[in-house]
C-alpha positions as CSV (number, residue, x, y, z in Angstrom):
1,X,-191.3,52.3,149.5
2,X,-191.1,56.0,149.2
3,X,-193.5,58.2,150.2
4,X,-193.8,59.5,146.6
5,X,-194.0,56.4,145.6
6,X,-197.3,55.7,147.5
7,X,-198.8,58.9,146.7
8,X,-198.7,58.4,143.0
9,X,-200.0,54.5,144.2
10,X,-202.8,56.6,145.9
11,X,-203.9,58.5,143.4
12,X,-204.7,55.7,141.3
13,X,-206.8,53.9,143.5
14,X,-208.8,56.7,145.4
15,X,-211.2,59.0,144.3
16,X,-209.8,63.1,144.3
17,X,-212.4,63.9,147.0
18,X,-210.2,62.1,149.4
19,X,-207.4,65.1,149.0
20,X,-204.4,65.5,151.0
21,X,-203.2,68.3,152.2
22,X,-199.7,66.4,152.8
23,X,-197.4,64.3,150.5
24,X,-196.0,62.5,153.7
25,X,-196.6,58.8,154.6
26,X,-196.6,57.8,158.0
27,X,-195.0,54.0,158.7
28,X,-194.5,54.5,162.7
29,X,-195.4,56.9,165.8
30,X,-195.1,56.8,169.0
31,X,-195.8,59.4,171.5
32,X,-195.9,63.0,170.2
33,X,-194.1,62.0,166.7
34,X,-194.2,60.2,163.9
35,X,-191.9,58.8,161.3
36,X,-192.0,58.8,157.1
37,X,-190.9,56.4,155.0
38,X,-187.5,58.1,154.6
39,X,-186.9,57.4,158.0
40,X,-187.4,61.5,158.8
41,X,-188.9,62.2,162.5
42,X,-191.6,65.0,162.9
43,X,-193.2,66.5,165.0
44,X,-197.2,66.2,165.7
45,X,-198.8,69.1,166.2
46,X,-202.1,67.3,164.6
47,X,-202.7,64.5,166.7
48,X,-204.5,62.7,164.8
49,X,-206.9,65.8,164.4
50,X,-207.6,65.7,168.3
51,X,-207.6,62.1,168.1
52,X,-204.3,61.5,170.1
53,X,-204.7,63.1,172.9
54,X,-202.9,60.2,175.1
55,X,-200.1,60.0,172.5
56,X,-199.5,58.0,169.3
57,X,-200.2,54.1,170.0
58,X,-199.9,54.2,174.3
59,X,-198.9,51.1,175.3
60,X,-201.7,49.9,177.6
61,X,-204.0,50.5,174.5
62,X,-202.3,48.6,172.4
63,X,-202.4,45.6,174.6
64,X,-205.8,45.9,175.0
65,X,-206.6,45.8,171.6
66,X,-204.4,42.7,171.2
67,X,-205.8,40.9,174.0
68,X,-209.5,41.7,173.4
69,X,-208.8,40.8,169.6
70,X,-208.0,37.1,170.7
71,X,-210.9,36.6,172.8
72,X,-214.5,38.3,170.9
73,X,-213.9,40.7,168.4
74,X,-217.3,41.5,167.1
75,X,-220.6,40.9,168.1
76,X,-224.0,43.3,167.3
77,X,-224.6,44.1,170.6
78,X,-228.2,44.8,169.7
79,X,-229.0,41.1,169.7
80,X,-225.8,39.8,172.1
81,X,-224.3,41.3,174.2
82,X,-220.7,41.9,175.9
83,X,-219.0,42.8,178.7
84,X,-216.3,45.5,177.0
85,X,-219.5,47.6,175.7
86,X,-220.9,48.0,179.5
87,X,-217.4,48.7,180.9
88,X,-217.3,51.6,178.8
89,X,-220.4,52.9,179.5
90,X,-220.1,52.5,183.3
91,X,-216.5,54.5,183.1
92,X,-218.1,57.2,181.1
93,X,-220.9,57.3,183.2
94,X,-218.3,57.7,186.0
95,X,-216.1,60.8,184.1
96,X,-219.3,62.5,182.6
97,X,-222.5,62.2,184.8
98,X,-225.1,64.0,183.0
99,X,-227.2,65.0,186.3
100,X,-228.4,62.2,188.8
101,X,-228.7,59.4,186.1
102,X,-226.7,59.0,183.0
103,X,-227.2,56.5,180.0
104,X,-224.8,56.0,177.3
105,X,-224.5,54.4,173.7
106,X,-221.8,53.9,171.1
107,X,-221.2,53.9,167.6
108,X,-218.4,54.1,165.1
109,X,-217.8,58.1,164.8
110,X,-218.8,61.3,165.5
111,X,-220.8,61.9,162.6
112,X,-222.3,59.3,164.1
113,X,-223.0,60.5,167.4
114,X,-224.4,63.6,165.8
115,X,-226.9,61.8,163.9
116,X,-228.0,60.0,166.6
117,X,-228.2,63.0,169.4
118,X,-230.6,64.1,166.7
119,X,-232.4,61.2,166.7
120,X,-232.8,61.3,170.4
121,X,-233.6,65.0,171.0
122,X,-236.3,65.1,168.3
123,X,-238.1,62.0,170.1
124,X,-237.4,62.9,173.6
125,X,-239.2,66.1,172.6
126,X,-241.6,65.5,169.6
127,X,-240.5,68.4,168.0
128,X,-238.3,68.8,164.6
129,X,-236.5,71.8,164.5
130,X,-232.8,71.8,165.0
131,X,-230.8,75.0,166.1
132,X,-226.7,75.5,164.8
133,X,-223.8,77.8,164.6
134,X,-221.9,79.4,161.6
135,X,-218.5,77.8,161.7
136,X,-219.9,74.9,163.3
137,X,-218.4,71.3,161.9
138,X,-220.7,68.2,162.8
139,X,-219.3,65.4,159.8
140,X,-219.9,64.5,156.8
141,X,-223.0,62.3,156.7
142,X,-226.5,63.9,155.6
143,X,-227.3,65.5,159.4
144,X,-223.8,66.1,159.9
145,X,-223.4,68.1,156.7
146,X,-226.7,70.0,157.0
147,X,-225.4,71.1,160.6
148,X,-222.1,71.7,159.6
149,X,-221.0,75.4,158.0
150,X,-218.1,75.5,155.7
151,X,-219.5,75.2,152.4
152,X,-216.7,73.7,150.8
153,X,-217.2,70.7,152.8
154,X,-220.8,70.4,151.1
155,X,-220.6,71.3,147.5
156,X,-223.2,69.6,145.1
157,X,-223.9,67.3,148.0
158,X,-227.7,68.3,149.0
159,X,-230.3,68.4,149.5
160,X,-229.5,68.7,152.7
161,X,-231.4,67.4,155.8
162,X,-234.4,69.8,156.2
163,X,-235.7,71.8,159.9
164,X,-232.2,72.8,160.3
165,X,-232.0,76.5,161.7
166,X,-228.0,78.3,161.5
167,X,-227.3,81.6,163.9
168,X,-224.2,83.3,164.0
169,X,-221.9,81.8,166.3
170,X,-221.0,84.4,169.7
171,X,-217.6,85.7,168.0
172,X,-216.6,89.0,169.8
173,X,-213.1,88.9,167.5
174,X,-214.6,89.5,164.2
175,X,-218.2,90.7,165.5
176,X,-217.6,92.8,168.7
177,X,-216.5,96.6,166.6
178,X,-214.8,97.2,169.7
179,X,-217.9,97.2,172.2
180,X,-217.5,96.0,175.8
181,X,-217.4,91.8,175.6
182,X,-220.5,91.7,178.5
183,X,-222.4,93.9,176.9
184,X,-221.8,92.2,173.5
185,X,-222.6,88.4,175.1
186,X,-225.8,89.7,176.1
187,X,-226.7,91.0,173.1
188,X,-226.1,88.1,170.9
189,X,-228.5,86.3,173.9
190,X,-231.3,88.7,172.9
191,X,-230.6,88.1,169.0
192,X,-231.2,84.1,170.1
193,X,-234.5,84.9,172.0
194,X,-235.4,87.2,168.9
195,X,-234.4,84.6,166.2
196,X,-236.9,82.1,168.5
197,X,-239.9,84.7,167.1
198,X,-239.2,85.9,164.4
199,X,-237.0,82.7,162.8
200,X,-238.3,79.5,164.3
201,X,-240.6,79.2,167.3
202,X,-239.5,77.5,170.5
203,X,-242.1,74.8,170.2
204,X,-241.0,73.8,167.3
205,X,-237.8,73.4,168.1
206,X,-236.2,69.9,169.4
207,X,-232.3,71.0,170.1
208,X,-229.8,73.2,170.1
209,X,-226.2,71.7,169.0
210,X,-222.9,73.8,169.3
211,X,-219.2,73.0,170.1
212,X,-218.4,74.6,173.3
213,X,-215.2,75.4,171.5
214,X,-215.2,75.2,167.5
215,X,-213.0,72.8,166.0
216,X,-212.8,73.0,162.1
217,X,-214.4,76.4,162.7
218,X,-211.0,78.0,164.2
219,X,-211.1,77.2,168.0
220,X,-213.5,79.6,168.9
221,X,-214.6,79.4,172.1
222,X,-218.0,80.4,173.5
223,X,-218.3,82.8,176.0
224,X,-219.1,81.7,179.6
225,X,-222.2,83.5,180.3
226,X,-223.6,82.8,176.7
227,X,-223.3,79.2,177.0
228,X,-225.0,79.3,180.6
229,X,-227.6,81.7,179.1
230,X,-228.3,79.3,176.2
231,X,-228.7,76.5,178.7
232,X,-231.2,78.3,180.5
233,X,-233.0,79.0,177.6
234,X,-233.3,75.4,176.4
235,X,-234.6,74.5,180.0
236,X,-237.1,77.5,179.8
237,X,-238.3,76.2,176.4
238,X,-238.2,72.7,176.7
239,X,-235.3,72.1,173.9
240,X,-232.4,69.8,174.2
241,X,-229.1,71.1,174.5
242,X,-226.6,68.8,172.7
243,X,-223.3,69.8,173.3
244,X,-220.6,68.5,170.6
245,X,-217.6,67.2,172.2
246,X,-216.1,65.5,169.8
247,X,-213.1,67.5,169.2
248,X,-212.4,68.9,172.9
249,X,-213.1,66.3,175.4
250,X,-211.0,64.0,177.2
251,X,-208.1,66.3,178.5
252,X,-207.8,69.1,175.4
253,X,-209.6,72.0,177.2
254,X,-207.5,70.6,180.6
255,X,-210.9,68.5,181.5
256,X,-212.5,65.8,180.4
257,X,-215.0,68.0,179.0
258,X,-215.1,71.5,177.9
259,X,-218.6,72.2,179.5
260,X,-217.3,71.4,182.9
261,X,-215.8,75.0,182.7
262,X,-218.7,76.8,182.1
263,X,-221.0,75.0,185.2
264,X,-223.6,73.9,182.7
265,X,-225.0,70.5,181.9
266,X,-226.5,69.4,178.9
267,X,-229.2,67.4,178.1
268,X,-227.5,65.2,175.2
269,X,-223.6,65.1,174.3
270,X,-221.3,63.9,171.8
271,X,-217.9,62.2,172.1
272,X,-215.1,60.6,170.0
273,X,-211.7,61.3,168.6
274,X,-209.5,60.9,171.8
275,X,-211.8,58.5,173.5
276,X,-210.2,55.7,171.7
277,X,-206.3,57.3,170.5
278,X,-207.8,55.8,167.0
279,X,-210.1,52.7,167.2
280,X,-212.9,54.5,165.7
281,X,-215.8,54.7,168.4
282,X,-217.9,57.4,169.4
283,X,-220.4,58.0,172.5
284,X,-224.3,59.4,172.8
285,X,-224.3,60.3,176.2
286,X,-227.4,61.9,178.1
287,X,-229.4,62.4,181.0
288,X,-231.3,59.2,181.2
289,X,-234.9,60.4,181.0
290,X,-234.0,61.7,177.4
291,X,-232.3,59.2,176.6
292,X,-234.8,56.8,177.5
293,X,-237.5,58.5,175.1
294,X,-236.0,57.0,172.2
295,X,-238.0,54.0,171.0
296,X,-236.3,50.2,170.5
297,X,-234.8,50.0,167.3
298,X,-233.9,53.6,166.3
299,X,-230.6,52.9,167.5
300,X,-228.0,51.2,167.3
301,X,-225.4,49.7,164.6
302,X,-223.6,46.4,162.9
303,X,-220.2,47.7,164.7
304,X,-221.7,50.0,167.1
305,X,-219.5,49.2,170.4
306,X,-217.6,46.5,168.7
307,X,-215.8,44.8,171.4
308,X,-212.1,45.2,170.3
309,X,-213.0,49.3,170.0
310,X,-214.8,49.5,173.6
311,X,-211.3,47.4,174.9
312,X,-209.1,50.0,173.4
313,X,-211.5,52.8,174.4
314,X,-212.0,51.7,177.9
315,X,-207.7,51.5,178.3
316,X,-207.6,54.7,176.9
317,X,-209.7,56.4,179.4
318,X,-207.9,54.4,182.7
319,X,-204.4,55.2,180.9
320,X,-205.5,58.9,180.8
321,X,-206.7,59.0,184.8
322,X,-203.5,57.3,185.2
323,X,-201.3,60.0,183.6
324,X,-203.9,62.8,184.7
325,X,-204.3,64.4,181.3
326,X,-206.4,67.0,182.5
327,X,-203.3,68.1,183.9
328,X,-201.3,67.3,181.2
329,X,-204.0,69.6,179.3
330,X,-203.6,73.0,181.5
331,X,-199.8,73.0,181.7
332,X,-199.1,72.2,177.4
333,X,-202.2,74.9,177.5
334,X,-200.4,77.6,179.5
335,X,-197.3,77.2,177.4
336,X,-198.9,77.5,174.4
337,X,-200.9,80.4,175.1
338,X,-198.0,82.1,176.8
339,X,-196.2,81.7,174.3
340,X,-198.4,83.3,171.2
341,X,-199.2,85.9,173.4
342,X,-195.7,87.0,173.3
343,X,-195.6,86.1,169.7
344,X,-198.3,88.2,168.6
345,X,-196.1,90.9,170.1
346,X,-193.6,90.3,167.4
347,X,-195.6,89.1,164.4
348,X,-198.6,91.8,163.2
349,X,-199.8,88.5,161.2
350,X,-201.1,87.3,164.2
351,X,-204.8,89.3,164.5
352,X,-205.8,87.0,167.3
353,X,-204.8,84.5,170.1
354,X,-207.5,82.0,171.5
355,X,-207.7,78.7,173.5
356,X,-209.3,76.7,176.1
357,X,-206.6,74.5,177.8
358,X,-204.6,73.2,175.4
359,X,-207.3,73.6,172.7
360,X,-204.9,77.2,171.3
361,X,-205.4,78.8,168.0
362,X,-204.0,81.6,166.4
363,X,-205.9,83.6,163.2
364,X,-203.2,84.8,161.1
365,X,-204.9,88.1,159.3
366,X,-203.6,90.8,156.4
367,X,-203.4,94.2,158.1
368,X,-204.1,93.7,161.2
369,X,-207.7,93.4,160.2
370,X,-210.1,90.5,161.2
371,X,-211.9,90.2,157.8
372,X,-208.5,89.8,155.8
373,X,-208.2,86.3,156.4
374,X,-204.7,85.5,155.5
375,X,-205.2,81.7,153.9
376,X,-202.0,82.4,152.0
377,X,-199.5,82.8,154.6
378,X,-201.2,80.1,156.9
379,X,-200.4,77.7,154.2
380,X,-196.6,78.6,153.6
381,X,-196.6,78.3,157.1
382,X,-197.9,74.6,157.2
383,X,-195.3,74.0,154.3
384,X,-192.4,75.6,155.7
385,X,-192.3,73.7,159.3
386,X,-193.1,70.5,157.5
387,X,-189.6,70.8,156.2
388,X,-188.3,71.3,159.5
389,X,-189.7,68.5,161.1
390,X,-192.6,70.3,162.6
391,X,-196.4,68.6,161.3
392,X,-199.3,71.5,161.4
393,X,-202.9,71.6,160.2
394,X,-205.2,74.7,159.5
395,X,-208.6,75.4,160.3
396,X,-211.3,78.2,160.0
397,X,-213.7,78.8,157.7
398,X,-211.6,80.8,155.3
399,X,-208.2,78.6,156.2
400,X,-206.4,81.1,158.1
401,X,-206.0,79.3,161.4
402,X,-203.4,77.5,163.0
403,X,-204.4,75.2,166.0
404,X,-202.5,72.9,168.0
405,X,-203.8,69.7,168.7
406,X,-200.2,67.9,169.7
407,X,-200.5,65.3,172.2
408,X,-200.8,66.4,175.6
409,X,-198.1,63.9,176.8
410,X,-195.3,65.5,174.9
411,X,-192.4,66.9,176.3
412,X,-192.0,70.1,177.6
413,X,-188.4,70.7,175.5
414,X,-190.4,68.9,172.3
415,X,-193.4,71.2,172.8
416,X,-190.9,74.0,173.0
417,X,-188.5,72.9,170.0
418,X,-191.8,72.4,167.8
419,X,-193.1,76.6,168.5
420,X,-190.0,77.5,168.1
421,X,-189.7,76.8,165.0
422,X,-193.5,77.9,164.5
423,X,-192.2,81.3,165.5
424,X,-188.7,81.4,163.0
425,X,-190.8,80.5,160.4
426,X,-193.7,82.6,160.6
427,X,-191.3,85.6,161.5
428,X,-189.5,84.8,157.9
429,X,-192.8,84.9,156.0
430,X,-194.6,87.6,157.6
C-alpha cells in the first residue's frame, strides 16, 4: 500500500484534530532511519519526538518485550503485583537518586506523570497553587494543558484546571536587550520573588514545574544559576520543585538527566519518552518523604506499570549503560553545535544557536531580529530535506525552530550526511 493510499484511508477514519504534519508512512526502522512504503530510506532527525534516544527498535528491547509478552502481560499492580514493575523502580532508583531515599511510580505517559507530580506536591504540602513557565509543554490532558503555554495546543478546550500561576520563562535571547547575561539571571530571580507578593503568595503555593530545557517551547535552556536559585527558593518556602524530564532525560542533554548539570535536586520529577524507545510508560519519581505524603488510592492506574512496558523499559535502560549513551549524548551534541555555530556564520536566518548535549536548536528569524519569527522558512525547510531523505520537526511557540532529536546511536558520517543537507537546503531558501 502506498503511502497516499493510507493517508486518504486516514482521513476517513480519524478525526482532523489528529493532523499530520507529514504525508509519509512509516513500515520499518531500525537504528537512526526509517523506511516508507515506497521503500525510500530517511533519515530521523525526530526520534520519535525524543522518544528514541537508544535507536529505532534496539534489539535487546525487543526481546524483552517478546519474552515478557509470553509470560504476564498485564496485571493492576494496585491489587497484584509483579516483579518487572519493582525492577524498574530499583534501576531508576539506581540512575536518579533523589537525595538519601528515593520512591518511584509508573504510569502510561507523561501527561501522566505531570498530573500525578501535581497530585503529589499539592498533598505533600497542603497547598494549591501551581507555578509554570511561558513556552512550557506539559500534555494534553486537563493539568497538562492548563500548565502547558502554546495556545494553539488548547483552543476551545477549557476551562482549564484552576490555581495555575504562568511567569515568563528566563530567555536572555529574546528578553536580555543586550544586558550582561548575570546580571539579567538575577534579575528575572528578583521578578520570581516579586511575583511570590504581589502574584501569588508562597504559602499558597504547592510546586513549581519547569523543563530544565524546553521541549515544544524551542529548546530553551535555563540558566544555571537561575535554576539553582529557584531551587533554593522552593526549599526557603516550603514548595516542591517538579522538574519535567520528559523530553531531555536518559542520555539527550549527555546525562541521564538534565538537572544533574546544574547541581540541583528536585523534590518531584517527571520521566518518559526515551525511557521505554516507545512502550508507552512514564515515571513519578521523588524524594521519598514527599512522595510518601500521598494518601492510598490517589494513585495509580489500570495499565500503570504494565508488565510487558516495565520489561521493555527496564532493557532499555541496561541497553543504554551498556552503550553509555551519555556519551553517545555529548559527542552527537558537540557535533551538532559545532556545526550550527559555523552555520550561523553563513546563514543570517539563523538568529540563534542553543543546546544542552545533544538536545540543539536553532531559531530561524527575519532580519536578524528575535521577534521576527520566521515560521515560513522553518517549514520549507522541513519540506525540502524530507525530499532528500532527511526527517525534521519544528518547535517553538511561533514554529520557527528546528531541533534535533536523532538518535544518539547514529553514525557519525549519517549525522554528518543528514546536516549537510540541513545546511544546502537552508542556504537555498534563505
Amino acid at each position: 500500500m502506498t503511502s497516499k493510499e493510507l493517508m486518504e484511508r486516514r482521513n476517513r477514519v480519524l478525526p482532523k484534530a489528529m493532523y499530520t504534519t507529514s504525508t509519509l508512512n512509516a513500515v520499518s526502522a531500525k537504528g537512526a532511519t526509517f523506511t516508507d512504503a515506497e521503500g525510500r530510506t530517511y533519515i530521523d532527525f525526530s526520534g520519535g519526538i525524543g522518544v528514541l534516544n537508544a535507536g529505532h527498535c534496539p534489539t535487546p528491547v525487543s526481546r524483552a518485550i517478546a519474552k515478557q509478552a509470553q509470560t504476564l502481560m498485564h496485571t493492576f499492580f494496585n491489587v497484584l503485583t509483579h516483579e518487572p514493575y519493582v525492577l524498574l523502580a530499583e534501576k531508576l532508583v539506581e540512575i536518579l537518586p533523589h537525595g538519601d531515599a528515593t520512591k518511584v511510580m509508573f504510569v502510561s505517559t507523561g501527561a501522566e506523570a505531570v498530573e500525578n507530580a501535581v497530585k503529589i506536591a499539592r498533598q505533600a504540602t497542603g497547598r494549591q497553587g501551581i507555578i509554570c513557565y511561558t513556552g512550557g509543554f506539559h500534555g494534553r490532558t486537563l493539568m497538562g494543558m492548563t500548565l502547558t503555554s502554546k495556545v494553539s495546543y488548547k483552543i476551545g478546550c477549557g476551562p482549564f484546571a484552576p490555581e495555575v500561576y504562568r511567569l515568563p520563562f528566563p530567555d536572555y535571547y529574546h528578553n536580555g536587550h543586550g544586558q550582561n547575561f548575570d546580571a539579567f539571571v538575577e534579575q528575572e530571580l528578583e521578578n520570581f520573588k516579586k511575583y511570590l507578593s504581589t502574584v501569588v503568595a508562597p504559602d499558597n503555593v504547592a510546586a513549581v514545574i519547569v523543563e530544565p530545557v524546553q521541549g515544544e517551547g524551542g529548546f530553551y535552556v535555563m540558566p544555571p544559576r537561575y535554576l539553582q536559585g529557584l531551587r533554593e527558593l522552593c526549599t526557603q518556602h516550603g514548595m516542591m520543585l517538579i522538574l519535567d524530564e520528559v523530553q531531555s532525560g536518559f542520555g539527550r542533554t549527555g546525562k541521564w538527566a538534565a538537572y544533574e548539570h546544574y547541581g540541583v535536586i528536585p523534590d518531584i520529577s517527571t520521566w518518559a519518552k526515551s525511557m521505554g524507545s516507545g512502550i508507552p510508560i512514564a515515571a513519578v519519581m521523588g524524594k521519598a518523604e514527599v512522595m510518601d505524603k500521598a494518601l492510598p488510592g490517589t494513585l495509580g492506574g489500570t495499565y500503570a506499570g504494565n508488565p510487558v512496558a516495565c520489561a521493555g523499559a527496564l532493557a532499555t535502560i541496561e541497553y543504554m549503560q551498556q552503550i553509555d549513551i551519555n556519551r553517545k549524548g555529548e559527542k552527537v551534541g558537540k557535533i551538532l553545535l559545532n556545526f550550527f555555530a559555523k552555520l550561523k556564520k553563513e546563514c543570517p536566518a539563523i538568529g540563534e544557536v542553543r543546546g544542552l548535549g545533544a538536545m540543539v536548536a536553532i531559531e530561524l528569524v527575519k532580519d536578524q531580529n528575535p521577534n521576527l519569527p520566521d515560521a515560513d522558512l522553518t517549514k520549507n525547510l522541513v519540506a525540502t530535506c524530507s525530499t532528500r531523505g532527511l526527517f525534521l520537526i519544528s518547535a517553538g511557540v511561533y514554529g520557527n525552530v528546528i531541533r534535533v532529536l536523532c538518535p544518539l546511536v547514529i553514525s557519525q558520517p549519517m549525522l554528518k550526511q543528514g546536516l549537510e543537507i540541513m545546511r544546502e537546503e537552508l542556504l537555498k531558501l534563505s
